[in-house]
Short mmCIF file of C-alpha atoms in Angstrom, two decimals:
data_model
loop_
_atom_site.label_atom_id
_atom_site.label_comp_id
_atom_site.label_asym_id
_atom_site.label_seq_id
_atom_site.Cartn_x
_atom_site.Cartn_y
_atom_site.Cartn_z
CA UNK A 359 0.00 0.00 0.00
CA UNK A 360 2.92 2.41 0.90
CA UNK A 361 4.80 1.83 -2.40
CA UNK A 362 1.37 2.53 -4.12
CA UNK A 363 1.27 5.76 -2.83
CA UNK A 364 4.72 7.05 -3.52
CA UNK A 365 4.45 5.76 -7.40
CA UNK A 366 1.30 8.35 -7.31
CA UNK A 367 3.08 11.08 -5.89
CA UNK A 368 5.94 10.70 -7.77
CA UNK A 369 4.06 9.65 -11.14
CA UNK A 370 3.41 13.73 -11.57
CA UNK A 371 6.60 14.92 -10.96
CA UNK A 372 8.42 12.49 -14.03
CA UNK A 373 5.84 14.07 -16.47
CA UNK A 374 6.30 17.34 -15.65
CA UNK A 375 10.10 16.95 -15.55
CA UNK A 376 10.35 15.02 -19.15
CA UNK A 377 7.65 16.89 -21.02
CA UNK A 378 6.77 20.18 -21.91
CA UNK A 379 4.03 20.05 -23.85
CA UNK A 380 2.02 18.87 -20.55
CA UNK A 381 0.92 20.78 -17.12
CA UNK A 382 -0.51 19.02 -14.24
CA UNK A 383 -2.65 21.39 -12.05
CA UNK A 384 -3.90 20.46 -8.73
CA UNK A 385 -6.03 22.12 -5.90
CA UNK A 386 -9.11 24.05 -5.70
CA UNK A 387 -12.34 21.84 -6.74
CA UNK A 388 -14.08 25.51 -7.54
CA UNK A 389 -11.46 26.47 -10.19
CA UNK A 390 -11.00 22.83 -11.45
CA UNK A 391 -14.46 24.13 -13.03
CA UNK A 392 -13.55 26.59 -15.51
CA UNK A 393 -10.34 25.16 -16.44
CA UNK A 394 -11.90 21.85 -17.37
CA UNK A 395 -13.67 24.63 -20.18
CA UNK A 396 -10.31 26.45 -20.58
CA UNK A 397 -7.98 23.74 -20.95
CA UNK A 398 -9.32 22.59 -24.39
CA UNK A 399 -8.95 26.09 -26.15
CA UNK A 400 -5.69 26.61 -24.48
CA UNK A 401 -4.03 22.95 -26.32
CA UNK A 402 -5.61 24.05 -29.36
CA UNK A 403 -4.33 27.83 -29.36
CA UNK A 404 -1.10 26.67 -27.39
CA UNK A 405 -0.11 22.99 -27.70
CA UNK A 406 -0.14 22.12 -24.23
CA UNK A 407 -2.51 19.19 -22.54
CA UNK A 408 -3.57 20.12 -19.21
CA UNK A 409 -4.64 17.52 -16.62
CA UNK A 410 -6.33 18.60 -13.50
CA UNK A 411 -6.65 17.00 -10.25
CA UNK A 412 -9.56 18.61 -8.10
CA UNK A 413 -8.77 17.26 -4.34
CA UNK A 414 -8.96 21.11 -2.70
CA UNK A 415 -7.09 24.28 -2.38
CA UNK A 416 -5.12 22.92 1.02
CA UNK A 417 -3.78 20.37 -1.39
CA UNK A 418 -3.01 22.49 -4.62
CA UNK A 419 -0.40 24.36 -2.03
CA UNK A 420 1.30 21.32 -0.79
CA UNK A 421 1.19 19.79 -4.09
CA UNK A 422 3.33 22.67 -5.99
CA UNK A 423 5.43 23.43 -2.38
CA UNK A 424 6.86 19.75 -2.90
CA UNK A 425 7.09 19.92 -6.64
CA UNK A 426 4.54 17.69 -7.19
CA UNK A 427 2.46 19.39 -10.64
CA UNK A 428 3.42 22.72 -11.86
CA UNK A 429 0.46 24.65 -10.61
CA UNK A 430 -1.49 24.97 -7.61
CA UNK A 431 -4.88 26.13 -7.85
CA UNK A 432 -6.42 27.99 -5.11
CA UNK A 433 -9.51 29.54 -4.22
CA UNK A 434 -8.78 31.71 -1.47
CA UNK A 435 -5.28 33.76 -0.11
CA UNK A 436 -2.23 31.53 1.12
CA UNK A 437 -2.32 31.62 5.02
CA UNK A 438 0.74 33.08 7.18
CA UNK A 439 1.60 29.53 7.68
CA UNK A 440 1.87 28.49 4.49
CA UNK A 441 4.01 31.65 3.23
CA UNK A 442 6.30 30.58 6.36
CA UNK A 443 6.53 27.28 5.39
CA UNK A 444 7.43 27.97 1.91
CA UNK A 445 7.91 31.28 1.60
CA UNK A 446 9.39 30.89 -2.16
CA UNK A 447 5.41 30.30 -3.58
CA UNK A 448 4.00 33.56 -5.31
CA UNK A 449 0.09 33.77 -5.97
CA UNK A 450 -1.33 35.17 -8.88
CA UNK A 451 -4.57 36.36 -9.16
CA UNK A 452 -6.13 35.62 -12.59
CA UNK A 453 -9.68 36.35 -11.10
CA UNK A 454 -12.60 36.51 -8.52
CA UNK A 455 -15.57 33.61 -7.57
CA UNK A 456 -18.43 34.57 -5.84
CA UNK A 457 -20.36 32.17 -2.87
CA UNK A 458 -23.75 31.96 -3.00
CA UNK A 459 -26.59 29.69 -1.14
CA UNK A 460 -28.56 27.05 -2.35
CA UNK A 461 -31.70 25.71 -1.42
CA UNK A 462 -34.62 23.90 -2.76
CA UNK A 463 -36.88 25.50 -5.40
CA UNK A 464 -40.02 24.58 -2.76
CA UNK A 465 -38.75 26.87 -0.49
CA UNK A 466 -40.09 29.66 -0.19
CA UNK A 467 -36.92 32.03 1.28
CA UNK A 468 -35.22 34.73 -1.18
CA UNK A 469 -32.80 36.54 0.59
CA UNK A 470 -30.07 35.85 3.65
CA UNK A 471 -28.93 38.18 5.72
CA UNK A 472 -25.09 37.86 7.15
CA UNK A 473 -26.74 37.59 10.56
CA UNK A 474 -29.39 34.93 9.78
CA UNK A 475 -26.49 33.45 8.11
CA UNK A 476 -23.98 33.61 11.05
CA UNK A 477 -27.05 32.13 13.03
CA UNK A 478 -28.04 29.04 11.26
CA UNK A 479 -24.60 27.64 11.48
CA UNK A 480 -23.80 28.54 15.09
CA UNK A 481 -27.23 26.68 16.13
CA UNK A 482 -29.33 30.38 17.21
CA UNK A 483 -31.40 29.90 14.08
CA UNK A 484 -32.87 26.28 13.87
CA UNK A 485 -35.95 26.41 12.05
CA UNK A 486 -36.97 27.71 8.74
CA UNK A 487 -39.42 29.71 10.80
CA UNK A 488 -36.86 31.33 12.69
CA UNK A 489 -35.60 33.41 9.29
CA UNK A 490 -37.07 37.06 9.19
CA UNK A 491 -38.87 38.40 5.98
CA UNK A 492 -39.45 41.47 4.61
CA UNK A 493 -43.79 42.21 6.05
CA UNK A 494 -44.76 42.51 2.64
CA UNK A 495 -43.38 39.16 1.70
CA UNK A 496 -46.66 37.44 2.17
CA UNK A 497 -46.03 33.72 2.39
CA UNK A 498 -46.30 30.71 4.30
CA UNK A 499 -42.33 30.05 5.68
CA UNK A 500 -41.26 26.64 5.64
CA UNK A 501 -41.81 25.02 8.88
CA UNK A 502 -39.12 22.58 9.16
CA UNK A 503 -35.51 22.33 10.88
CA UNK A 504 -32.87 23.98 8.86
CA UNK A 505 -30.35 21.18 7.47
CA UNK A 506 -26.88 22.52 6.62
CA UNK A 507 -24.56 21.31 4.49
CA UNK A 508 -20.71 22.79 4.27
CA UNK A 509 -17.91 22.16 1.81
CA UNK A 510 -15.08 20.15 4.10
CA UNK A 511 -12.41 22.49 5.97
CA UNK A 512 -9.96 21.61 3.21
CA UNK A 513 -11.50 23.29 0.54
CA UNK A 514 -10.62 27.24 -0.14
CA UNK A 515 -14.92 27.48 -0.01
CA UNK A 516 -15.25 26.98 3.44
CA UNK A 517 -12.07 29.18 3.98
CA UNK A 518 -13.82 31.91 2.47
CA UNK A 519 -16.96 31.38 4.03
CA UNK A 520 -15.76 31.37 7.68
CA UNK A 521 -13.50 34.44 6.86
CA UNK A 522 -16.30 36.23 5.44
CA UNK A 523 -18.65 35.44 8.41
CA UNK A 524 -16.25 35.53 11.39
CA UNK A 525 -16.81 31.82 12.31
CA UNK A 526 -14.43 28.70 13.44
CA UNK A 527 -15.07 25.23 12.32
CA UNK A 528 -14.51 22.03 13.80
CA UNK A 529 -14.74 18.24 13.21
CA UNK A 530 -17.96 17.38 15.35
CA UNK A 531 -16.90 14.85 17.94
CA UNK A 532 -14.64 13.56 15.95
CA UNK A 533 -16.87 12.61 13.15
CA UNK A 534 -15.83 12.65 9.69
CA UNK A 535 -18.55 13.42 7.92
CA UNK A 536 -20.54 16.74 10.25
CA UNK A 537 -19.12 19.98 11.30
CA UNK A 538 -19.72 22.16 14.05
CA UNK A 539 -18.91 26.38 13.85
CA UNK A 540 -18.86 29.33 16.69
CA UNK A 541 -18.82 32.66 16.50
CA UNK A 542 -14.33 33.89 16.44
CA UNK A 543 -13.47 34.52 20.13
CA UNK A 544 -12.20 32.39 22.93
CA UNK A 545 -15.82 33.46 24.64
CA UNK A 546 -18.27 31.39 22.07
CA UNK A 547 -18.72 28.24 22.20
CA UNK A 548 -18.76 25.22 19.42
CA UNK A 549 -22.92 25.05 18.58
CA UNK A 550 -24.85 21.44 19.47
CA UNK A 551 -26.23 21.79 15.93
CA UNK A 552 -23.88 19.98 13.08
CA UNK A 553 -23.87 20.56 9.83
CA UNK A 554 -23.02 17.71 7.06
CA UNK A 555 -19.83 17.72 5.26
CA UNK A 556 -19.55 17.78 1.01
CA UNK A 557 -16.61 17.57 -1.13
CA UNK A 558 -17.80 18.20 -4.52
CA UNK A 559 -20.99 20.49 -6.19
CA UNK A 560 -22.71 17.25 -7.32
CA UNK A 561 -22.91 16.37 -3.84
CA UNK A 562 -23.98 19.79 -2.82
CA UNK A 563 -26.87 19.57 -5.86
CA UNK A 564 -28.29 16.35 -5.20
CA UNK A 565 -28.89 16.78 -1.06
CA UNK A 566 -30.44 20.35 -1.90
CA UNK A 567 -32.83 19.13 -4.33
CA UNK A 568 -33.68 15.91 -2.51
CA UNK A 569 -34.19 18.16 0.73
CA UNK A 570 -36.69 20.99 0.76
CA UNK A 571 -35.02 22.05 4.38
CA UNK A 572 -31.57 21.89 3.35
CA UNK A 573 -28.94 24.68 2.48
CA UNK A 574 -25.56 24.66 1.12
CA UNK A 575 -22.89 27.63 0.23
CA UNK A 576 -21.03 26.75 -2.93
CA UNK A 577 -18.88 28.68 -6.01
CA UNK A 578 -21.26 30.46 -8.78
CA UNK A 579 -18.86 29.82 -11.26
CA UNK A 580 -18.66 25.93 -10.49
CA UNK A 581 -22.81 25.76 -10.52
CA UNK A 582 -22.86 27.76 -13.55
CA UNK A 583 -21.29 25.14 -15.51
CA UNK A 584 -22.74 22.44 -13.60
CA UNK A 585 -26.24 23.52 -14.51
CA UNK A 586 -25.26 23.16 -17.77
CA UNK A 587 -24.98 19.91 -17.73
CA UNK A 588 -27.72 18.97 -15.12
CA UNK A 589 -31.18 19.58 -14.14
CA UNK A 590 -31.02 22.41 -11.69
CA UNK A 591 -34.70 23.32 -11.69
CA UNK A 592 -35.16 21.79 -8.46
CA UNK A 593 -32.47 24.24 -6.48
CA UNK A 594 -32.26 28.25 -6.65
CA UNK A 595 -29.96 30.33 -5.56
CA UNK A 596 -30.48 33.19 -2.88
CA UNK A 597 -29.75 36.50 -2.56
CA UNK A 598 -27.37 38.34 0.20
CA UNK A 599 -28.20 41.11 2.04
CA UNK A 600 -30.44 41.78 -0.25
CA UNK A 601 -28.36 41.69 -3.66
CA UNK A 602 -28.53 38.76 -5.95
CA UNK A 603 -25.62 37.04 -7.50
CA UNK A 604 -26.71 37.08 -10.72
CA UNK A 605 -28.62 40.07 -13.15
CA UNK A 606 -30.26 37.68 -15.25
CA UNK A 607 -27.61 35.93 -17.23
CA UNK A 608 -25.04 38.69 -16.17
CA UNK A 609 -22.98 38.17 -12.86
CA UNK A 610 -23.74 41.41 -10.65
CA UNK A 611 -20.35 43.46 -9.53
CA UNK A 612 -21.82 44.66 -6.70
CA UNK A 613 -22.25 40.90 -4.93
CA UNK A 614 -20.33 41.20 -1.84
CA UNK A 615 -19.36 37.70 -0.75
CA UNK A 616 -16.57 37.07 -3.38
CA UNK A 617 -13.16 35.37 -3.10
CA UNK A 618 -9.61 35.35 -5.12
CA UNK A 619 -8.86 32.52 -7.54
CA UNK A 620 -4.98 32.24 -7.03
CA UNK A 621 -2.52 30.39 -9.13
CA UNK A 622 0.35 29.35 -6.74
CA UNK A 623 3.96 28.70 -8.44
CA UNK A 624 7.48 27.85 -7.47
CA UNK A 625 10.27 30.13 -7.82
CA UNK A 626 11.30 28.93 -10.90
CA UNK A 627 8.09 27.83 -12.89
CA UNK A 628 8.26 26.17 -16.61
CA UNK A 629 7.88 27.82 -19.64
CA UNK A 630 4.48 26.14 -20.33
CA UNK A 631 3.67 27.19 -16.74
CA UNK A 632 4.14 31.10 -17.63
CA UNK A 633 2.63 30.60 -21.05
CA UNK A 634 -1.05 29.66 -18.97
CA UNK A 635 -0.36 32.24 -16.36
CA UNK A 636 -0.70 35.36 -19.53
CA UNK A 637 -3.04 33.35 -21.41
CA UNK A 638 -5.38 33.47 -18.39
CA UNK A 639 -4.80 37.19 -17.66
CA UNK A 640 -5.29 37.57 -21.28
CA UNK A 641 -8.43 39.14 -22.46
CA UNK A 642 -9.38 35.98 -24.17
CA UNK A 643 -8.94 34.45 -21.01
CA UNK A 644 -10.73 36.48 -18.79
CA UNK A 645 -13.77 36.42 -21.12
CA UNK A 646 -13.81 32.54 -20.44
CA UNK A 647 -14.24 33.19 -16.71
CA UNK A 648 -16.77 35.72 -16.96
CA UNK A 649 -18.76 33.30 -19.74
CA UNK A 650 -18.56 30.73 -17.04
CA UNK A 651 -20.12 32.50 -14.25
CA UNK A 652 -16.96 34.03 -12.58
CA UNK A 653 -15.45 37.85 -12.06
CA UNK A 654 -12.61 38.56 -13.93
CA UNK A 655 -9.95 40.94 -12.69
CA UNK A 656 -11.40 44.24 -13.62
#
């Protein structure tokens, strides 16, 4: 079993040493998204294959930190720790992702407020019922307890999401698969409520619109181009503090909860790797993010 492992972790590293028409990207399941899209425009216009492996931002650091693939994808801002650790990385913004909440199409909710947002997952808010609507909203809430669903701590997503909300997350007694979040400060306290653990969007999708009571916070940009490929009638997505996402088809600037998408490289990256950095920054590539549901740079 050991042996298997190290012939995967070292599998990446041969290609990338012996071939240059190649790049192996790793990290950020969010960005994995678009460049499935990009990467078959860039080998045509370029001549370079792309692979990606989509196992989380945490990952896509450690992954180009060791040498392990020639890019690191991440959805968020390296931490202190990890610009200790390796303080030779350099992140490169090529663009911006916005969060936003999903829940089923049979409920009848609209709009979060950070608050009501900050309550549900710290265990104040437990029932539909408990959510405050505008008094000419006039319809029946749902009456049901709120299930919440959260991408695992791994994933730049929930990075941004407790940064943005001012919350800590832990595993919930130990187990693997449910979360539990406070309020930041050493005078809160962990909530009794959990909250269920997803890796990927399809996961996300298909608890959402099998629950009517169930919420989940997950990249636009990755559920744009999901929804292109699945039914989404059955989910919608809410809007923040009172400002939607979306303008119709167009993505709306002035949606607050956003977060970096960061390409992480080595000090001394390949010439295929700096060729995919400018053709991302390039306007051809920043019209692919914005066709695919994310914010480019300006």
């Amino acid at each position: 079993m050991l042996l298997g492992i190290i012939i995967v972790l070292i599998l990446p590293l041969k290609t990338r040493a012996m071939d240059d028409t190649q790049l192996f990207i790793v990290g950020s399941t969010s960005m994995a998204q678009v460049l499935e899209v990009v990467k078959h425009q860039f080998h045509q216009d370029k001549g370079i294959k792309i692979l990606v492996r989509p196992i989380g931002s945490d990952k896509g650091v450690v992954s180009i930190a060791e040498g392990l693939s020639d890019i690191g994808i991440v959805s968020r801002f390296l931490t202190e720790q990890e610009t200790s650790k390796w303080p030779y990385l350099t992140q490169i913004a090529i663009g911006q992702d916005a969060i936003v909440f999903l829940v089923n199409a049979q409920n009848p909710i609209t709009n979060l407020n950070a608050a009501e947002v900050r309550g549900m997952y710290t265990g104040a808010l437990l029932n539909w019922q408990d959510i405050a609507q505008p008094p000419d909203n006039h319809y029946k809430a749902l009456d049901d307890d709120i299930m919440l669903l959260s991408k695992a701590k791994r994933h730049g997503t929930h990075s941004a999401f407790i940064d943005y909300f001012g919350l800590n997350s832990s595993l919930a007694n130990g187990q693997q698969n449910k979360l539990t979040f406070k309020k930041e400060g050493i005078n809160n306290l962990y909530a009794k409520k959990h909250t269920y653990i997803f890796n990927k969007i399809h996961q996300a999708f298909g608890s959402v619109s099998r629950q009517t009571n169930a919420i989940a916070f997950e990249s636009l940009g990755a559920f744009t181009i999901f929804s292109r490929s699945q039914n989404t009638a059955f989910i919608k997505i809410l809007s923040l503090n009172q400002r939607a996402p979306m303008i119709g088809r167009r993505i709306n600037p002035n949606y607050e909860f956003k977060r970096p998408l960061n390409i992480i490289i080595n000090q001394h990256p390949s010439k295929q790797t700096t060729q995919f950095i400018e053709y991302m920054l390039s306007t051809k590539g920043q019209k692919m993010l914005t066709d695919n549901g994310y914010f480019p740079l300006d």
